[in-house]
Amino acid sequence: MKKIVKDKLPSLWEQLSSQATLFLPVEQDGVVNFAPWEEGDSVNLEALNTVVPPKNVVFPQTETYMRFKVENDKLHIEPFEQNGPYVLFGARPCDVAGITLLDKVFLQEPEDGLYSRRRREGTVISVACNEPDAACFCTSFELEPGMAPGADIMVWDMGDYLLWKAQSEKGEKLTGSVENLLQEAAEEEQKAAMELKERVTAKEAAAAQEMGWDPSGVKETLKDMFDSDIWEQFFRRCLGCGICTYICPTCHCFDIQDYSKDQEGGRFRCWDSCMFADFTLMGSGENPRPTRKERVRQRFMHKLCYYPSNFGLYACVGCGRCVRKCPVNLDIAQVIKEVGGVKSGSE
Amino acid sequence: MKQLAEIMKDIAAQSLSRGEVDLVIGWQKGPLWWQSYPAFIEGNEGNGETGSLTWDSFCVPNLSRYLLEELPERKKVALFVKGCDALGFNQILQDKRAEREKVVLYGIPCTGLVDPDKVESAGLGRGLLEVKRDGDELVFVYDSGEQKAQARDFLYDKCLTCRYPNPVVYDQMLGEAAPVQPEERFESVQELEKMDADERFAYWARQFSRCIRCFACRNACPACSCRECIFDIPEPRWLGKANELSETQFYQIIRAYHVAGRCVDCGECTRVCPVNIPLQELNRKFIKDINELYGEYDAGVDPEQEAPLVTYKTDDPAAFTES
Ligand code: SF4
Ligand code: SF4
Ligand code: SF4
Ligand code: SF4
């Protein structure tokens, strides 16, 4: 394993951004989000979770992929790509797990070309969490705050330095390219990091246990709960906004739209949200999810029942974003708890 | 505050069991310290759930707004209103989106609510179990013991500038009037006014560049009560779905203009925004302009009062054409 002393981080940012677009957690007006790094940005590696997860990097909120133009009465269509190599530095282990869940959707056959290209072009560096907060419950999904198996490089914040471990070929390659800034980590330093990781995991698991957030059986329970009254108690307070879905690292519904002006335009895809009134609104005016009740049910069923049926894993990584940000506290942790409390089949 | 919660439980149980109302909207406590969320209790006796009603320093979500959805389905609805919720209720009345006789209002004199972000930035969030209000102080409860602090340091900015902490409309008031001691609310507007047009444009462009277009600011607003919002109409799609700055500016300008003269300054839009966009500054610029052009006007105080932007007068102080 390697390490990098924190004093050298500015040089690291410079070096990395000279070879690729470098996404870092950048603070602006008190809000930390991933953004392409520019000289003078205030990088915040301490903030636990960015408001918007780095899914925005692999699956942008808005992505134009085609341009068209009418010239001499003829329509010209051409693909449009804005990609290039990038480095995503500072994703938390839950964020990386979120990307792994998106992979299962977008990289299954037939592969999503836009997504797979972005995934191929990027190197993901994850920073371990030393201090999960009250809203975090990643351990409930068998994730570790101190380890992101899906990251190309894993780093641990050890105070004055970051311990650095390449975990993939891409990770090795990037490590090689910044070798000048890294040092070999001593045996004790590696041991200290692994101990810290174990400590944090144990503490976090105990905290989640205490909150009663145990999703393990929920995917089965929910299969019989489509018509349950339990949705009644949740949906009324929902504002039907897009916060929970847009800030969730696993939500991946999208829409395809065009824009045009005069004789030219483009086609883009953009995030959609099951919480919006026009979600699944058909051309005929029919909507299978006409009210907030069906929409709220969809949000939780998708994450806790349908996705697990399709891919074997829950589509929640316990990042706690919806717990922190839903203006009316309709978060998945509470739903898991309430749903778990209702026995299979009873309504 | 405990006491008030007990009164709320009793009153809700009574009005449900007597069949006076078929729904009570109040607040319930969630598992985490900052979570107090809207609760909907129905059926006679309230199915024994009235006991879960609560009142604490986090009962911030505005309940009046829910009348838009709930009232058409119900005979009569009771809800608890803080000062700002009551202003919102009056605005909904004035916009003819609720019928006064179908609503029972229990007024709550409000001494200000706690902003969880301020607790976190003061480093007090770690391991916090509960926050209790004790007069002018807050008591932070941890496993290891308690810590006290001045409540004012942790209140929402909107509460610090609140001019109507005591509900202006109610059927029954639950408690003694709260002191009214608002801080100046137009300070940040004055700062904005000092900027030249380019600086101001840059300021708002930076703010709006963070917008994720979640529409929470609209959906939480008691003045955003249109049956169908222009931004939700799929055909024609007035607002493109691309998260582009120009589209966002279009959305934000329309939103601000559409609530101008009807914004009750409750600050919910700003509270719910996940990326800290200071929407209240924009709303307050409108309020300040209206005050200066047409005389002092507080939306939501009196639903019978003439609203300046929708009232025609031959001696209107504003010219109809640029001279
Ligand atoms: S659950 Fe919360 S964040 Fe999600 S749409 Fe409803 S109010 Fe918005
Ligand atoms: S559902 Fe909530 S906690 Fe789970 S991954 Fe999404 S935002 Fe995070
Ligand atoms: S615009 Fe904002 S401050 Fe004004 S009434 Fe609506 S939510 Fe309240
Ligand atoms: S709440 Fe904030 S992020 Fe959401 S649409 Fe409004 S301004 Fe944008």
XYZ file of C-alpha atoms and ligand atoms in Angstrom:
702
model
C 0.000 0.000 0.000
C 0.970 3.608 -0.567
C 0.253 6.829 1.196
C 0.058 10.507 0.348
C 0.614 13.258 2.862
C -2.199 15.790 2.846
C 0.123 18.689 2.026
C 0.563 17.122 -1.367
C -3.139 16.980 -2.190
C -3.159 20.274 -4.125
C -0.375 18.884 -6.314
C -2.397 15.701 -6.706
C -5.399 17.690 -7.885
C -3.239 19.522 -10.379
C -1.594 16.422 -11.704
C -4.820 14.433 -11.984
C -6.697 17.263 -13.642
C -3.990 17.612 -16.258
C -4.621 14.054 -17.464
C -8.422 13.873 -17.048
C -11.459 15.744 -15.794
C -11.187 15.563 -12.023
C -14.405 15.401 -10.030
C -14.025 16.369 -6.386
C -16.417 17.226 -3.558
C -16.431 21.009 -3.824
C -18.107 23.312 -1.333
C -20.161 26.298 -2.488
C -22.393 28.378 -0.193
C -22.315 25.609 2.384
C -23.316 22.887 -0.092
C -20.873 20.135 -1.017
C -21.315 18.480 -4.405
C -19.071 16.764 -6.929
C -17.857 19.183 -9.577
C -15.042 19.307 -12.109
C -12.186 20.735 -10.106
C -10.851 24.157 -10.904
C -7.980 26.032 -9.309
C -9.313 27.927 -6.283
C -12.220 25.568 -5.586
C -12.751 24.734 -1.958
C -12.399 20.966 -1.801
C -14.119 19.345 1.152
C -13.056 15.769 1.801
C -14.456 15.793 5.332
C -18.126 16.225 4.445
C -19.715 12.834 4.728
C -22.129 12.707 1.815
C -22.452 15.250 -0.953
C -26.042 16.421 -1.443
C -26.170 15.005 -4.969
C -24.436 11.640 -5.195
C -21.705 11.037 -7.757
C -24.170 9.077 -9.870
C -24.340 12.465 -11.559
C -20.874 11.695 -12.949
C -21.636 8.277 -14.437
C -25.268 9.033 -15.233
C -25.603 12.819 -15.625
C -28.877 14.530 -14.805
C -28.955 15.836 -18.380
C -27.022 14.283 -21.234
C -27.396 15.295 -24.878
C -26.527 12.434 -27.191
C -27.847 13.448 -30.565
C -28.046 16.657 -32.577
C -30.226 17.382 -35.551
C -30.548 20.136 -38.083
C -32.690 20.916 -41.075
C -30.735 22.207 -44.041
C -32.195 22.703 -47.509
C -35.288 20.793 -46.450
C -33.172 17.837 -45.377
C -32.850 16.494 -41.864
C -29.304 15.830 -40.677
C -28.844 13.706 -37.607
C -25.570 13.086 -35.859
C -24.540 11.484 -32.602
C -23.182 13.843 -29.981
C -20.624 12.843 -27.390
C -19.079 14.942 -24.713
C -17.045 12.297 -23.001
C -13.448 11.885 -22.092
C -11.386 10.362 -19.324
C -12.217 11.419 -15.801
C -11.236 10.697 -12.233
C -13.870 10.656 -9.533
C -12.115 11.291 -6.226
C -13.871 11.171 -2.884
C -16.862 8.956 -3.543
C -17.939 7.323 -0.294
C -18.238 3.532 -0.110
C -22.059 3.785 -0.260
C -21.762 5.965 -3.364
C -19.557 3.379 -5.019
C -22.002 0.631 -4.051
C -24.686 2.793 -5.681
C -22.706 2.858 -8.907
C -22.348 -0.932 -8.739
C -26.133 -1.170 -8.521
C -26.524 1.125 -11.530
C -24.057 -1.126 -13.393
C -26.412 -4.054 -12.986
C -29.166 -2.141 -14.717
C -27.268 -0.312 -17.414
C -24.605 -2.895 -18.242
C -26.922 -5.871 -18.613
C -27.640 -6.912 -22.193
C -28.415 -4.912 -24.221
C -25.828 -2.636 -22.694
C -26.574 1.082 -22.372
C -23.970 2.675 -24.609
C -23.895 6.099 -22.954
C -23.491 4.657 -19.512
C -20.956 1.987 -20.356
C -18.746 4.500 -22.117
C -18.750 6.744 -19.072
C -18.000 3.833 -16.803
C -15.082 2.701 -18.996
C -13.590 6.166 -19.132
C -13.573 6.819 -15.422
C -11.395 5.858 -12.493
C -13.161 5.849 -9.148
C -11.312 6.669 -5.951
C -13.246 6.112 -2.772
C -12.563 7.718 0.586
C -13.465 5.579 3.594
C -15.848 7.016 6.185
C -14.371 7.387 9.629
C -17.404 8.938 11.245
C -20.753 7.863 9.809
C -23.579 10.024 11.150
C -27.000 9.253 12.609
C -28.602 8.953 9.185
C -26.100 6.423 7.792
C -27.086 2.755 7.744
C -24.901 1.176 5.074
C -24.033 -1.760 7.333
C -27.705 -2.786 7.187
C -27.029 -3.660 3.545
C -23.847 -5.533 4.320
C -21.696 -2.651 3.192
C -18.711 -1.359 5.094
C -18.127 2.337 5.765
C -14.405 1.676 5.496
C -14.289 -0.328 2.281
C -15.593 0.071 -1.274
C -14.950 -3.147 -3.208
C -16.157 -1.504 -6.437
C -13.646 1.370 -6.318
C -10.498 1.371 -8.414
C -8.574 2.914 -5.554
C -9.461 3.016 -1.874
C -8.077 5.638 0.481
C -8.337 5.997 4.240
C -8.013 9.319 6.002
C -5.395 8.804 8.701
C -5.056 12.393 9.885
C -1.926 13.807 8.253
C -1.961 11.420 5.351
C -4.218 9.254 3.231
C -3.460 5.561 3.007
C -3.811 4.514 -0.629
C -4.613 1.122 -2.081
C -5.111 0.309 -5.765
C -7.794 -2.313 -6.233
C -8.023 -2.721 -9.995
C -5.995 -2.426 -13.157
C -7.292 1.102 -13.722
C -6.388 1.888 -10.150
C -2.830 0.559 -10.637
C -2.450 2.650 -13.756
C -3.571 5.838 -12.086
C -1.385 5.099 -9.075
C 1.583 4.758 -11.416
C 0.841 8.123 -12.978
C 1.086 9.962 -9.663
C 3.873 7.840 -8.170
C 5.967 10.986 -7.627
C 3.506 12.178 -4.961
C 3.092 8.855 -3.147
C 5.217 7.069 -0.606
C 5.304 3.462 0.528
C 3.150 2.976 3.622
C 4.799 1.302 6.573
C 3.460 -1.963 7.976
C 2.119 -0.240 11.130
C 0.360 2.405 9.074
C -1.470 -0.252 7.089
C -2.394 -2.057 10.254
C -3.699 1.124 11.844
C -5.950 1.803 8.868
C -7.382 -1.711 8.886
C -8.054 -1.461 12.601
C -9.771 1.855 12.138
C -11.909 0.311 9.396
C -12.975 -2.575 11.634
C -13.736 -0.218 14.510
C -15.885 2.063 12.382
C -17.805 -0.877 10.884
C -18.514 -2.404 14.293
C -19.660 0.924 15.718
C -21.874 1.667 12.756
C -23.430 -1.804 12.771
C -24.236 -1.445 16.465
C -25.838 1.962 15.860
C -27.970 0.612 12.999
C -29.008 -2.324 15.143
C -30.129 0.038 17.845
C -32.279 1.982 15.381
C -33.986 -1.267 14.381
C -33.081 -0.850 10.718
C -32.963 -4.417 9.550
C -34.025 -4.817 5.948
C -33.070 -8.486 5.525
C -36.581 -9.931 5.330
C -38.307 -6.947 3.781
C -38.009 -8.016 0.146
C -40.110 -11.099 0.903
C -42.608 -9.316 3.162
C -43.242 -6.654 0.554
C -44.269 -9.136 -2.121
C -47.629 -9.457 -0.388
C -47.985 -5.812 0.464
C -48.834 -4.178 -2.837
C -52.422 -3.665 -1.657
C -51.576 -3.138 1.989
C -53.044 -0.218 3.922
C -49.576 0.642 5.078
C -49.038 2.944 2.078
C -51.919 5.066 3.408
C -49.849 6.085 6.379
C -46.901 7.123 4.250
C -48.150 8.888 1.177
C -50.280 11.675 2.675
C -47.372 13.665 3.971
C -45.312 13.321 0.776
C -44.932 16.589 -1.123
C -44.354 14.799 -4.397
C -41.056 16.565 -4.962
C -37.978 15.126 -6.606
C -35.571 15.374 -3.698
C -35.518 11.751 -2.550
C -35.132 10.264 -6.010
C -32.700 12.807 -7.402
C -30.338 12.599 -4.462
C -30.525 8.816 -4.208
C -27.418 7.078 -5.538
C -29.466 4.140 -6.791
C -32.459 5.800 -8.491
C -32.018 5.514 -12.219
C -35.309 6.280 -13.982
C -34.847 8.548 -16.937
C -36.745 10.330 -19.652
C -35.805 11.141 -23.239
C -36.639 14.618 -24.512
C -35.832 16.897 -27.410
C -35.083 20.549 -27.511
C -35.113 22.592 -30.634
C -34.817 26.137 -31.804
C -35.549 27.249 -35.321
C -34.072 24.608 -37.576
C -31.874 22.720 -35.137
C -31.980 20.896 -31.865
C -30.871 17.925 -29.854
C -32.060 14.904 -28.030
C -31.094 14.318 -24.452
C -31.834 11.996 -21.639
C -32.471 13.309 -18.174
C -33.343 12.003 -14.747
C -36.985 11.364 -14.099
C -38.677 10.805 -10.777
C -41.458 8.416 -9.849
C -42.626 11.116 -7.435
C -43.657 13.467 -10.250
C -47.217 13.639 -11.548
C -46.180 13.072 -15.161
C -44.120 9.958 -14.404
C -45.502 7.054 -16.484
C -48.148 9.369 -17.921
C -49.106 7.724 -21.198
C -49.843 9.431 -24.491
C -53.493 8.532 -24.043
C -53.643 10.509 -20.816
C -53.813 7.343 -18.706
C -51.447 6.978 -15.786
C -51.117 3.676 -13.942
C -49.823 5.640 -10.952
C -52.371 8.441 -10.794
C -51.883 9.614 -7.198
C -49.143 10.101 -4.677
C -50.130 6.832 -3.083
C -49.096 4.737 -6.073
C -46.013 6.868 -6.583
C -44.780 6.554 -3.034
C -45.410 2.814 -3.153
C -43.466 2.594 -6.396
C -40.462 4.333 -4.886
C -40.170 1.893 -2.014
C -41.302 -1.211 -3.879
C -38.732 -0.600 -6.568
C -35.901 -0.332 -4.086
C -36.944 -2.975 -1.625
C -38.862 -5.545 -3.696
C -38.641 -5.296 -7.500
C -34.944 -4.579 -7.816
C -34.030 -7.335 -5.348
C -36.249 -9.750 -7.305
C -34.386 -8.870 -10.487
C -30.843 -8.538 -9.235
C -30.705 -10.172 -5.822
C -29.672 -7.003 -3.990
C -31.560 -4.133 -2.383
C -31.516 -0.904 -4.376
C -30.593 1.063 -1.286
C -27.095 1.494 0.048
C -28.028 3.174 3.310
C -26.326 6.451 2.440
C -28.927 8.315 4.491
C -29.493 11.082 1.955
C -33.268 10.690 1.934
C -33.162 10.505 5.721
C -31.371 13.847 5.886
C -33.113 15.689 3.084
C -36.762 14.688 2.768
C -38.574 17.818 3.998
C -41.220 15.661 5.687
C -39.055 12.730 6.819
C -40.596 10.128 4.564
C -37.384 8.171 4.363
C -36.545 4.609 3.537
C -35.205 3.790 6.988
C -38.610 4.474 8.505
C -40.386 2.538 5.791
C -38.127 -0.473 6.295
C -38.866 -0.353 9.970
C -42.627 -0.044 9.528
C -42.793 -2.655 6.815
C -40.674 -5.089 8.789
C -43.134 -4.728 11.619
C -45.996 -6.044 9.530
C -46.078 -9.799 9.086
C -46.306 -11.310 5.639
C -49.833 -11.383 4.259
C -51.486 -9.334 6.970
C -53.029 -6.066 5.954
C -43.884 22.184 25.309
C -44.772 18.751 26.625
C -47.860 20.294 28.024
C -48.957 21.638 24.694
C -48.469 18.192 23.142
C -50.835 16.750 25.741
C -53.452 19.368 24.960
C -53.100 18.560 21.275
C -53.660 14.857 21.854
C -56.784 15.468 23.914
C -58.270 17.947 21.553
C -57.644 15.713 18.519
C -59.177 12.696 20.244
C -62.199 14.744 21.249
C -62.977 16.276 17.896
C -62.583 12.930 16.135
C -64.683 10.959 18.592
C -67.423 13.587 18.577
C -67.446 13.362 14.826
C -66.721 17.086 14.483
C -64.014 16.382 11.954
C -62.993 13.334 9.946
C -59.296 14.146 9.783
C -56.810 15.776 12.115
C -53.482 16.940 10.743
C -50.711 17.423 13.273
C -47.116 16.304 13.754
C -45.570 13.042 14.832
C -42.066 12.294 16.076
C -39.726 10.249 13.879
C -36.884 8.064 15.148
C -34.189 10.729 14.786
C -33.905 13.919 16.816
C -34.683 16.339 14.010
C -37.631 14.403 12.645
C -41.090 15.768 13.382
C -43.297 15.244 10.394
C -46.904 15.762 9.339
C -49.303 13.183 10.759
C -52.773 12.378 9.433
C -55.188 10.914 11.918
C -58.635 9.827 10.819
C -61.600 7.695 11.784
C -63.501 8.215 14.993
C -61.230 7.940 18.034
C -58.429 8.426 15.494
C -57.730 4.679 15.723
C -55.918 5.317 18.963
C -53.272 7.274 17.088
C -53.951 10.683 18.547
C -51.518 9.712 21.305
C -48.688 9.919 18.794
C -49.227 13.622 18.140
C -46.356 15.772 19.202
C -45.201 19.343 19.519
C -41.506 20.122 19.722
C -38.859 22.397 18.231
C -38.893 20.536 14.918
C -42.590 20.732 13.983
C -41.672 22.944 11.073
C -43.534 21.486 8.078
C -46.454 23.731 7.157
C -49.704 21.785 7.511
C -52.076 24.234 5.746
C -50.774 23.263 2.368
C -52.157 19.720 2.799
C -55.696 21.107 2.691
C -55.331 21.383 -1.071
C -55.182 17.590 -1.302
C -57.234 16.550 1.687
C -60.148 18.960 1.809
C -61.979 17.805 -1.322
C -62.124 14.251 0.097
C -63.322 15.242 3.568
C -66.283 16.694 5.362
C -64.241 18.680 7.841
C -60.563 18.795 8.709
C -58.858 20.020 11.870
C -55.283 21.179 11.792
C -52.750 22.748 14.065
C -51.304 26.015 12.864
C -48.254 27.966 13.930
C -48.071 31.639 13.008
C -46.635 30.999 9.536
C -49.036 28.118 8.863
C -51.961 30.411 9.691
C -50.735 32.995 7.165
C -50.499 30.210 4.615
C -54.019 29.123 5.443
C -55.386 32.605 4.876
C -53.620 32.813 1.543
C -55.163 29.495 0.491
C -58.538 30.925 1.524
C -57.972 34.105 -0.396
C -56.993 32.079 -3.456
C -60.292 30.241 -3.043
C -58.688 26.860 -2.624
C -60.281 26.057 0.728
C -63.569 26.716 2.486
C -63.272 28.265 5.915
C -66.283 26.385 7.307
C -64.734 23.019 6.418
C -61.672 23.663 8.571
C -61.081 23.795 12.313
C -57.884 25.578 13.275
C -56.068 25.057 16.533
C -53.621 27.893 16.962
C -50.156 27.340 18.356
C -48.214 30.371 19.607
C -44.719 29.678 18.316
C -41.452 30.651 19.971
C -39.362 29.625 16.989
C -38.169 26.273 15.696
C -34.729 24.735 15.581
C -32.732 24.490 12.361
C -30.957 21.100 12.382
C -28.215 22.512 10.139
C -27.307 25.053 12.824
C -27.083 22.271 15.389
C -24.823 20.284 13.070
C -22.581 23.253 12.227
C -22.122 23.956 15.912
C -20.805 20.405 16.186
C -23.620 19.373 18.509
C -25.191 16.767 16.234
C -22.942 13.804 17.030
C -24.645 11.307 19.280
C -27.520 13.694 19.900
C -30.645 11.915 21.128
C -33.121 14.697 21.715
C -33.436 18.465 21.795
C -35.794 19.940 24.364
C -36.962 23.509 24.643
C -36.847 25.081 28.052
C -37.934 28.716 27.844
C -35.186 30.676 26.116
C -32.867 27.701 26.266
C -32.398 24.440 24.447
C -31.373 21.264 26.191
C -29.335 18.871 24.079
C -29.609 15.335 25.382
C -26.821 12.790 24.853
C -26.056 9.376 26.314
C -23.359 11.064 28.335
C -25.572 13.829 29.724
C -27.128 17.148 28.839
C -25.908 20.423 27.460
C -27.717 23.753 27.458
C -27.553 26.623 25.001
C -29.409 29.768 24.020
C -32.319 28.761 21.782
C -31.993 31.875 19.610
C -28.632 30.727 18.291
C -30.241 27.661 16.738
C -33.535 28.925 15.396
C -34.272 28.993 11.680
C -33.430 32.344 10.122
C -37.065 32.557 9.092
C -38.102 32.247 12.741
C -35.687 34.969 13.814
C -37.375 37.383 11.426
C -40.927 36.120 12.013
C -43.465 38.886 12.585
C -46.500 36.731 13.202
C -45.514 33.922 15.590
C -49.074 33.978 16.945
C -51.629 32.643 14.493
C -53.683 35.425 12.889
C -56.588 33.037 12.329
C -57.802 30.214 14.575
C -60.875 28.653 16.121
C -59.173 27.883 19.363
C -55.811 29.094 20.627
C -53.769 26.572 22.607
C -51.541 28.544 24.901
C -50.283 31.981 25.847
C -49.274 34.439 23.165
C -45.619 34.178 22.182
C -43.390 37.267 22.288
C -43.007 39.094 18.986
C -39.428 40.249 18.495
C -38.514 39.983 14.833
C -35.101 40.876 13.507
C -34.912 43.061 10.383
C -35.947 40.897 7.442
C -34.813 42.989 4.499
C -31.106 43.133 5.325
C -30.033 40.636 2.691
C -32.380 42.250 0.170
C -30.650 45.571 0.784
C -27.314 43.865 0.139
C -28.677 42.585 -3.173
C -29.991 46.002 -4.087
C -26.506 47.449 -3.681
C -25.202 45.204 -6.454
C -25.301 46.367 -10.039
C -27.296 44.337 -12.545
C -24.348 42.208 -13.664
C -23.310 41.371 -10.128
C -26.848 40.466 -9.249
C -27.165 38.302 -12.315
C -23.938 36.519 -11.423
C -25.100 36.049 -7.845
C -28.340 34.377 -8.875
C -26.703 32.418 -11.661
C -24.374 30.900 -9.064
C -27.244 30.097 -6.730
C -29.449 28.616 -9.429
C -26.615 26.609 -10.927
C -27.001 24.338 -7.906
C -30.722 23.785 -8.442
C -31.567 20.138 -9.070
C -35.086 21.033 -10.226
C -36.786 18.914 -7.616
C -39.702 21.389 -7.321
C -39.762 21.010 -3.552
C -39.827 24.818 -3.273
C -43.044 24.860 -5.258
C -44.616 21.821 -3.643
C -44.079 23.101 -0.119
C -45.481 26.564 -0.829
C -48.944 27.565 0.380
C -49.124 30.168 -2.393
C -48.345 27.589 -5.102
C -51.845 26.243 -5.171
C -52.666 26.040 -8.867
C -54.698 22.974 -9.741
C -52.324 22.240 -12.543
C -48.905 23.840 -12.564
C -47.611 25.117 -15.890
C -44.369 23.264 -15.185
C -46.134 19.904 -14.965
C -47.983 20.108 -18.264
C -46.342 17.647 -20.620
C -47.808 19.146 -23.792
C -46.759 21.806 -24.559
C -43.768 21.467 -22.278
C -43.139 25.070 -21.309
C -40.203 24.195 -19.116
C -37.697 21.812 -20.679
C -36.617 18.924 -18.519
C -32.937 19.538 -19.162
C -31.232 20.835 -16.084
C -29.802 23.847 -17.874
C -29.201 27.167 -16.165
C -31.448 29.064 -18.581
C -34.336 26.655 -17.986
C -33.821 26.871 -14.248
C -33.790 30.663 -14.375
C -37.035 30.544 -16.324
C -38.565 28.308 -13.673
C -37.296 30.413 -10.794
C -38.393 33.716 -12.286
C -41.892 32.431 -13.005
C -42.143 30.902 -9.549
C -41.107 34.106 -7.849
C -43.403 36.253 -9.983
C -46.334 33.958 -9.533
C -46.169 34.137 -5.755
C -45.428 37.876 -5.730
C -48.057 39.610 -3.604
C -49.249 36.228 -2.328
C -46.043 34.978 -0.708
C -46.677 34.975 3.038
C -42.951 34.898 3.812
C -43.235 31.574 5.628
C -39.821 30.505 4.367
C -40.815 26.934 3.591
C -39.354 27.121 0.069
C -35.987 28.002 1.493
C -36.163 25.403 4.223
C -36.945 22.513 1.900
C -34.403 23.400 -0.782
C -31.770 20.674 -0.611
C -29.031 22.905 -2.018
C -29.454 26.048 0.093
C -30.752 28.403 -2.559
C -31.874 31.536 -0.685
C -35.265 31.778 -2.363
C -36.624 33.860 0.480
C -34.313 36.711 -0.546
C -36.004 36.769 -3.912
C -39.500 36.631 -2.429
C -38.611 39.374 0.006
C -37.342 41.627 -2.751
C -40.861 41.443 -4.173
C -42.413 42.045 -0.782
C -40.207 45.047 -0.212
C -41.002 46.489 -3.632
C -44.720 45.996 -3.072
C -44.469 47.708 0.301
C -42.640 50.641 -1.226
C -44.901 50.977 -4.270
C -48.318 50.275 -2.816
C -47.942 50.679 0.921
C -47.319 48.022 3.555
C -48.996 44.753 2.725
C -48.616 41.411 4.466
C -50.090 38.562 2.489
C -52.042 36.100 4.603
C -52.905 38.441 7.440
C -56.414 39.249 6.270
C -57.976 37.290 3.406
C -60.534 40.048 2.867
C -57.912 42.725 2.339
C -57.366 43.929 -1.232
C -54.258 42.353 -2.687
C -52.140 45.080 -4.289
C -51.063 43.233 -7.409
C -54.529 42.103 -8.414
C -56.506 45.204 -7.493
C -57.256 47.880 -10.055
C -57.101 51.509 -9.019
C -57.318 54.586 -11.186
C -54.715 56.328 -9.043
C -52.307 53.384 -9.240
C -48.876 54.711 -8.262
C -47.104 52.679 -10.934
C -47.205 53.939 -14.500
C -48.633 51.569 -17.062
C -46.030 52.567 -19.577
C -42.400 53.516 -19.219
C -42.162 57.291 -19.437
S -40.757 11.428 0.086
Fe -39.987 13.417 0.736
S -38.337 13.924 -0.690
Fe -39.561 12.255 -1.590
S -41.089 13.257 -2.879
Fe -42.041 12.964 -0.889
S -41.614 14.885 0.222
Fe -40.207 14.839 -1.531
S -33.061 5.157 -0.541
Fe -32.224 6.801 0.751
S -30.681 5.816 2.062
Fe -31.172 4.373 0.397
S -29.591 4.771 -1.129
Fe -31.379 6.052 -1.669
S -31.011 8.045 -0.676
Fe -29.598 6.550 0.251
S -42.835 31.571 -1.732
Fe -41.766 30.561 -0.012
S -41.942 32.018 1.667
Fe -43.494 32.600 0.150
S -45.363 31.548 0.758
Fe -44.316 30.206 -0.709
S -43.055 28.839 0.568
Fe -43.671 30.575 1.877
S -36.103 23.304 -3.868
Fe -34.115 24.155 -4.457
S -33.194 22.577 -5.787
Fe -35.382 22.103 -5.641
S -36.281 23.151 -7.436
Fe -36.451 24.560 -5.690
S -34.618 25.844 -5.850
Fe -34.253 24.018 -7.122
